[in-house]
Amino acid sequence: MGAMRNTRQKQMVYEALTRLDHPTATQVYECVHAEHPTVSRGTVFRVLGGFAEGGQVRRVTIFGSDTRYDHTLAPHAHGRCRVCGRVCDVFLPDFDAIAAGAESDGFCVESCEVEFGGVCAACKREQMRENAKEE
């Protein structure tokens, strides 16, 4: 019975993670707890930690934010919107060649975290609407 429950909890946490956009552990907990009030904060945090340790998700450190979790495992960078704070995936050509396997002065790159600052698509559209109103 315990293994079945554990598997179900893992499934609930992973489903919440995939519905949210680069959430913090607290955001995942709040999503799971809203639908399944018996699941504890500790369980959600433990499951997320296990996913990260097992390579099913990535821990992402964004400047000025709590650790976030990303279910996209393909090599990519992240963008943080300076207006709303949203974190999004940024896919660049040849990024995977830079992210892993590159070598410099004998140092072999195994992983990297890249964060770009800018404006997300939604905020850019809003800025364009505001500019159009002013004209």
mmCIF file of C-alpha atoms in Angstrom:
data_model
loop_
_atom_site.group_PDB
_atom_site.id
_atom_site.type_symbol
_atom_site.label_atom_id
_atom_site.label_comp_id
_atom_site.label_asym_id
_atom_site.label_seq_id
_atom_site.Cartn_x
_atom_site.Cartn_y
_atom_site.Cartn_z
ATOM 1 C CA MET A 1 0.000 0.000 0.000
ATOM 2 C CA GLY A 2 2.813 2.445 0.908
ATOM 3 C CA ALA A 3 4.576 2.039 -2.471
ATOM 4 C CA MET A 4 1.314 2.641 -4.343
ATOM 5 C CA ARG A 5 0.664 5.805 -2.332
ATOM 6 C CA ASN A 6 4.240 6.984 -2.875
ATOM 7 C CA THR A 7 3.908 6.467 -6.641
ATOM 8 C CA ARG A 8 0.604 8.362 -6.676
ATOM 9 C CA GLN A 9 2.147 11.260 -4.752
ATOM 10 C CA LYS A 10 5.069 11.387 -7.178
ATOM 11 C CA GLN A 11 2.620 11.440 -10.074
ATOM 12 C CA MET A 12 0.624 14.298 -8.485
ATOM 13 C CA VAL A 13 3.785 16.342 -7.893
ATOM 14 C CA TYR A 14 5.073 15.757 -11.435
ATOM 15 C CA GLU A 15 1.711 16.677 -12.975
ATOM 16 C CA ALA A 16 1.630 19.916 -10.949
ATOM 17 C CA LEU A 17 5.194 20.663 -12.008
ATOM 18 C CA THR A 18 4.339 20.281 -15.691
ATOM 19 C CA ARG A 19 1.255 22.537 -15.382
ATOM 20 C CA LEU A 20 3.214 25.342 -13.737
ATOM 21 C CA ASP A 21 5.893 27.454 -15.399
ATOM 22 C CA HIS A 22 9.264 26.990 -13.648
ATOM 23 C CA PRO A 23 7.651 26.869 -10.193
ATOM 24 C CA THR A 24 9.251 27.048 -6.789
ATOM 25 C CA ALA A 25 8.725 24.083 -4.443
ATOM 26 C CA THR A 26 6.160 26.154 -2.536
ATOM 27 C CA GLN A 27 4.185 26.818 -5.729
ATOM 28 C CA VAL A 28 4.163 23.082 -6.528
ATOM 29 C CA TYR A 29 3.017 22.324 -2.980
ATOM 30 C CA GLU A 30 0.201 24.898 -3.201
ATOM 31 C CA CYS A 31 -0.991 23.406 -6.506
ATOM 32 C CA VAL A 32 -0.919 19.813 -5.196
ATOM 33 C CA HIS A 33 -2.435 20.785 -1.828
ATOM 34 C CA ALA A 34 -5.357 22.607 -3.496
ATOM 35 C CA GLU A 35 -6.422 19.351 -5.178
ATOM 36 C CA HIS A 36 -5.156 16.892 -2.550
ATOM 37 C CA PRO A 37 -5.210 18.500 0.929
ATOM 38 C CA THR A 38 -3.774 15.404 2.631
ATOM 39 C CA VAL A 39 -0.413 15.688 0.821
ATOM 40 C CA SER A 40 2.084 17.433 3.097
ATOM 41 C CA ARG A 41 4.580 20.151 2.260
ATOM 42 C CA GLY A 42 7.408 17.834 3.336
ATOM 43 C CA THR A 43 6.263 15.142 0.919
ATOM 44 C CA VAL A 44 6.155 17.559 -2.018
ATOM 45 C CA PHE A 45 9.598 18.987 -1.183
ATOM 46 C CA ARG A 46 11.046 15.461 -0.750
ATOM 47 C CA VAL A 47 9.570 14.265 -4.065
ATOM 48 C CA LEU A 48 10.913 17.326 -5.925
ATOM 49 C CA GLY A 49 14.349 16.762 -4.380
ATOM 50 C CA GLY A 50 14.238 13.127 -5.468
ATOM 51 C CA PHE A 51 13.239 14.107 -9.004
ATOM 52 C CA ALA A 52 16.142 16.569 -9.172
ATOM 53 C CA GLU A 53 18.632 14.043 -7.756
ATOM 54 C CA GLY A 54 17.355 11.383 -10.180
ATOM 55 C CA GLY A 55 17.613 13.694 -13.194
ATOM 56 C CA GLN A 56 13.869 13.775 -13.988
ATOM 57 C CA VAL A 57 13.759 17.549 -13.445
ATOM 58 C CA ARG A 58 16.311 20.354 -13.234
ATOM 59 C CA ARG A 59 16.820 22.644 -10.277
ATOM 60 C CA VAL A 60 17.127 26.154 -11.657
ATOM 61 C CA THR A 61 18.714 28.992 -9.758
ATOM 62 C CA ILE A 62 17.346 32.325 -10.934
ATOM 63 C CA PHE A 63 18.914 35.497 -9.587
ATOM 64 C CA GLY A 64 16.778 37.011 -6.838
ATOM 65 C CA SER A 65 14.400 34.031 -6.629
ATOM 66 C CA ASP A 66 13.948 30.807 -4.709
ATOM 67 C CA THR A 67 15.122 27.626 -6.439
ATOM 68 C CA ARG A 68 12.758 26.685 -9.231
ATOM 69 C CA TYR A 69 12.111 23.369 -10.958
ATOM 70 C CA ASP A 70 12.029 22.708 -14.688
ATOM 71 C CA HIS A 71 10.756 19.528 -16.319
ATOM 72 C CA THR A 72 12.357 20.420 -19.673
ATOM 73 C CA LEU A 73 15.616 18.481 -19.793
ATOM 74 C CA ALA A 74 16.793 19.460 -23.293
ATOM 75 C CA PRO A 75 19.734 21.896 -23.173
ATOM 76 C CA HIS A 76 18.416 25.454 -22.887
ATOM 77 C CA ALA A 77 18.843 28.741 -21.055
ATOM 78 C CA HIS A 78 16.279 30.728 -19.078
ATOM 79 C CA GLY A 79 14.893 34.212 -19.417
ATOM 80 C CA ARG A 80 13.539 36.310 -16.560
ATOM 81 C CA CYS A 81 11.112 39.101 -17.371
ATOM 82 C CA ARG A 82 12.131 42.385 -15.721
ATOM 83 C CA VAL A 83 8.485 43.515 -15.751
ATOM 84 C CA CYS A 84 6.492 40.583 -14.313
ATOM 85 C CA GLY A 85 9.275 38.270 -13.080
ATOM 86 C CA ARG A 86 8.133 35.316 -15.208
ATOM 87 C CA VAL A 87 10.785 32.695 -15.965
ATOM 88 C CA CYS A 88 10.696 31.057 -19.394
ATOM 89 C CA ASP A 89 12.768 28.669 -21.480
ATOM 90 C CA VAL A 90 15.127 30.191 -24.053
ATOM 91 C CA PHE A 91 16.266 27.826 -26.802
ATOM 92 C CA LEU A 92 19.261 29.025 -28.796
ATOM 93 C CA PRO A 93 20.972 27.466 -31.815
ATOM 94 C CA ASP A 94 24.015 25.390 -30.874
ATOM 95 C CA PHE A 95 23.356 25.883 -27.140
ATOM 96 C CA ASP A 96 23.645 22.157 -26.481
ATOM 97 C CA ALA A 97 27.175 22.171 -27.939
ATOM 98 C CA ILE A 98 28.137 24.945 -25.523
ATOM 99 C CA ALA A 99 26.221 23.548 -22.518
ATOM 100 C CA ALA A 100 27.986 20.197 -22.362
ATOM 101 C CA GLY A 101 31.102 18.634 -23.760
ATOM 102 C CA ALA A 102 32.936 21.857 -24.592
ATOM 103 C CA GLU A 103 36.478 22.175 -23.351
ATOM 104 C CA SER A 104 38.588 25.196 -22.464
ATOM 105 C CA ASP A 105 42.178 24.997 -21.238
ATOM 106 C CA GLY A 106 41.603 21.418 -20.127
ATOM 107 C CA PHE A 107 38.358 22.209 -18.307
ATOM 108 C CA CYS A 108 35.550 20.004 -19.620
ATOM 109 C CA VAL A 109 32.116 21.605 -19.341
ATOM 110 C CA GLU A 110 29.521 19.173 -17.977
ATOM 111 C CA SER A 111 26.686 21.619 -17.344
ATOM 112 C CA CYS A 112 25.863 25.302 -17.224
ATOM 113 C CA GLU A 113 23.099 27.675 -16.182
ATOM 114 C CA VAL A 114 22.466 30.718 -18.310
ATOM 115 C CA GLU A 115 19.930 33.397 -17.406
ATOM 116 C CA PHE A 116 18.919 36.217 -19.701
ATOM 117 C CA GLY A 117 17.094 39.295 -18.503
ATOM 118 C CA GLY A 118 14.525 40.944 -20.734
ATOM 119 C CA VAL A 119 10.821 41.286 -21.372
ATOM 120 C CA CYS A 120 8.482 38.324 -21.882
ATOM 121 C CA ALA A 121 6.098 38.172 -24.847
ATOM 122 C CA ALA A 122 3.018 39.051 -22.753
ATOM 123 C CA CYS A 123 4.643 42.139 -21.199
ATOM 124 C CA LYS A 124 6.028 43.216 -24.578
ATOM 125 C CA ARG A 125 2.515 43.024 -26.084
ATOM 126 C CA GLU A 126 1.188 45.069 -23.154
ATOM 127 C CA GLN A 127 3.920 47.677 -23.636
ATOM 128 C CA MET A 128 3.066 47.882 -27.355
ATOM 129 C CA ARG A 129 -0.644 48.393 -26.490
ATOM 130 C CA GLU A 130 0.270 51.138 -24.016
ATOM 131 C CA ASN A 131 2.504 52.830 -26.596
ATOM 132 C CA ALA A 132 -0.261 52.649 -29.213
ATOM 133 C CA LYS A 133 -2.715 54.335 -26.805
ATOM 134 C CA GLU A 134 -0.265 57.179 -26.192
ATOM 135 C CA GLU A 135 0.089 57.945 -29.903
#
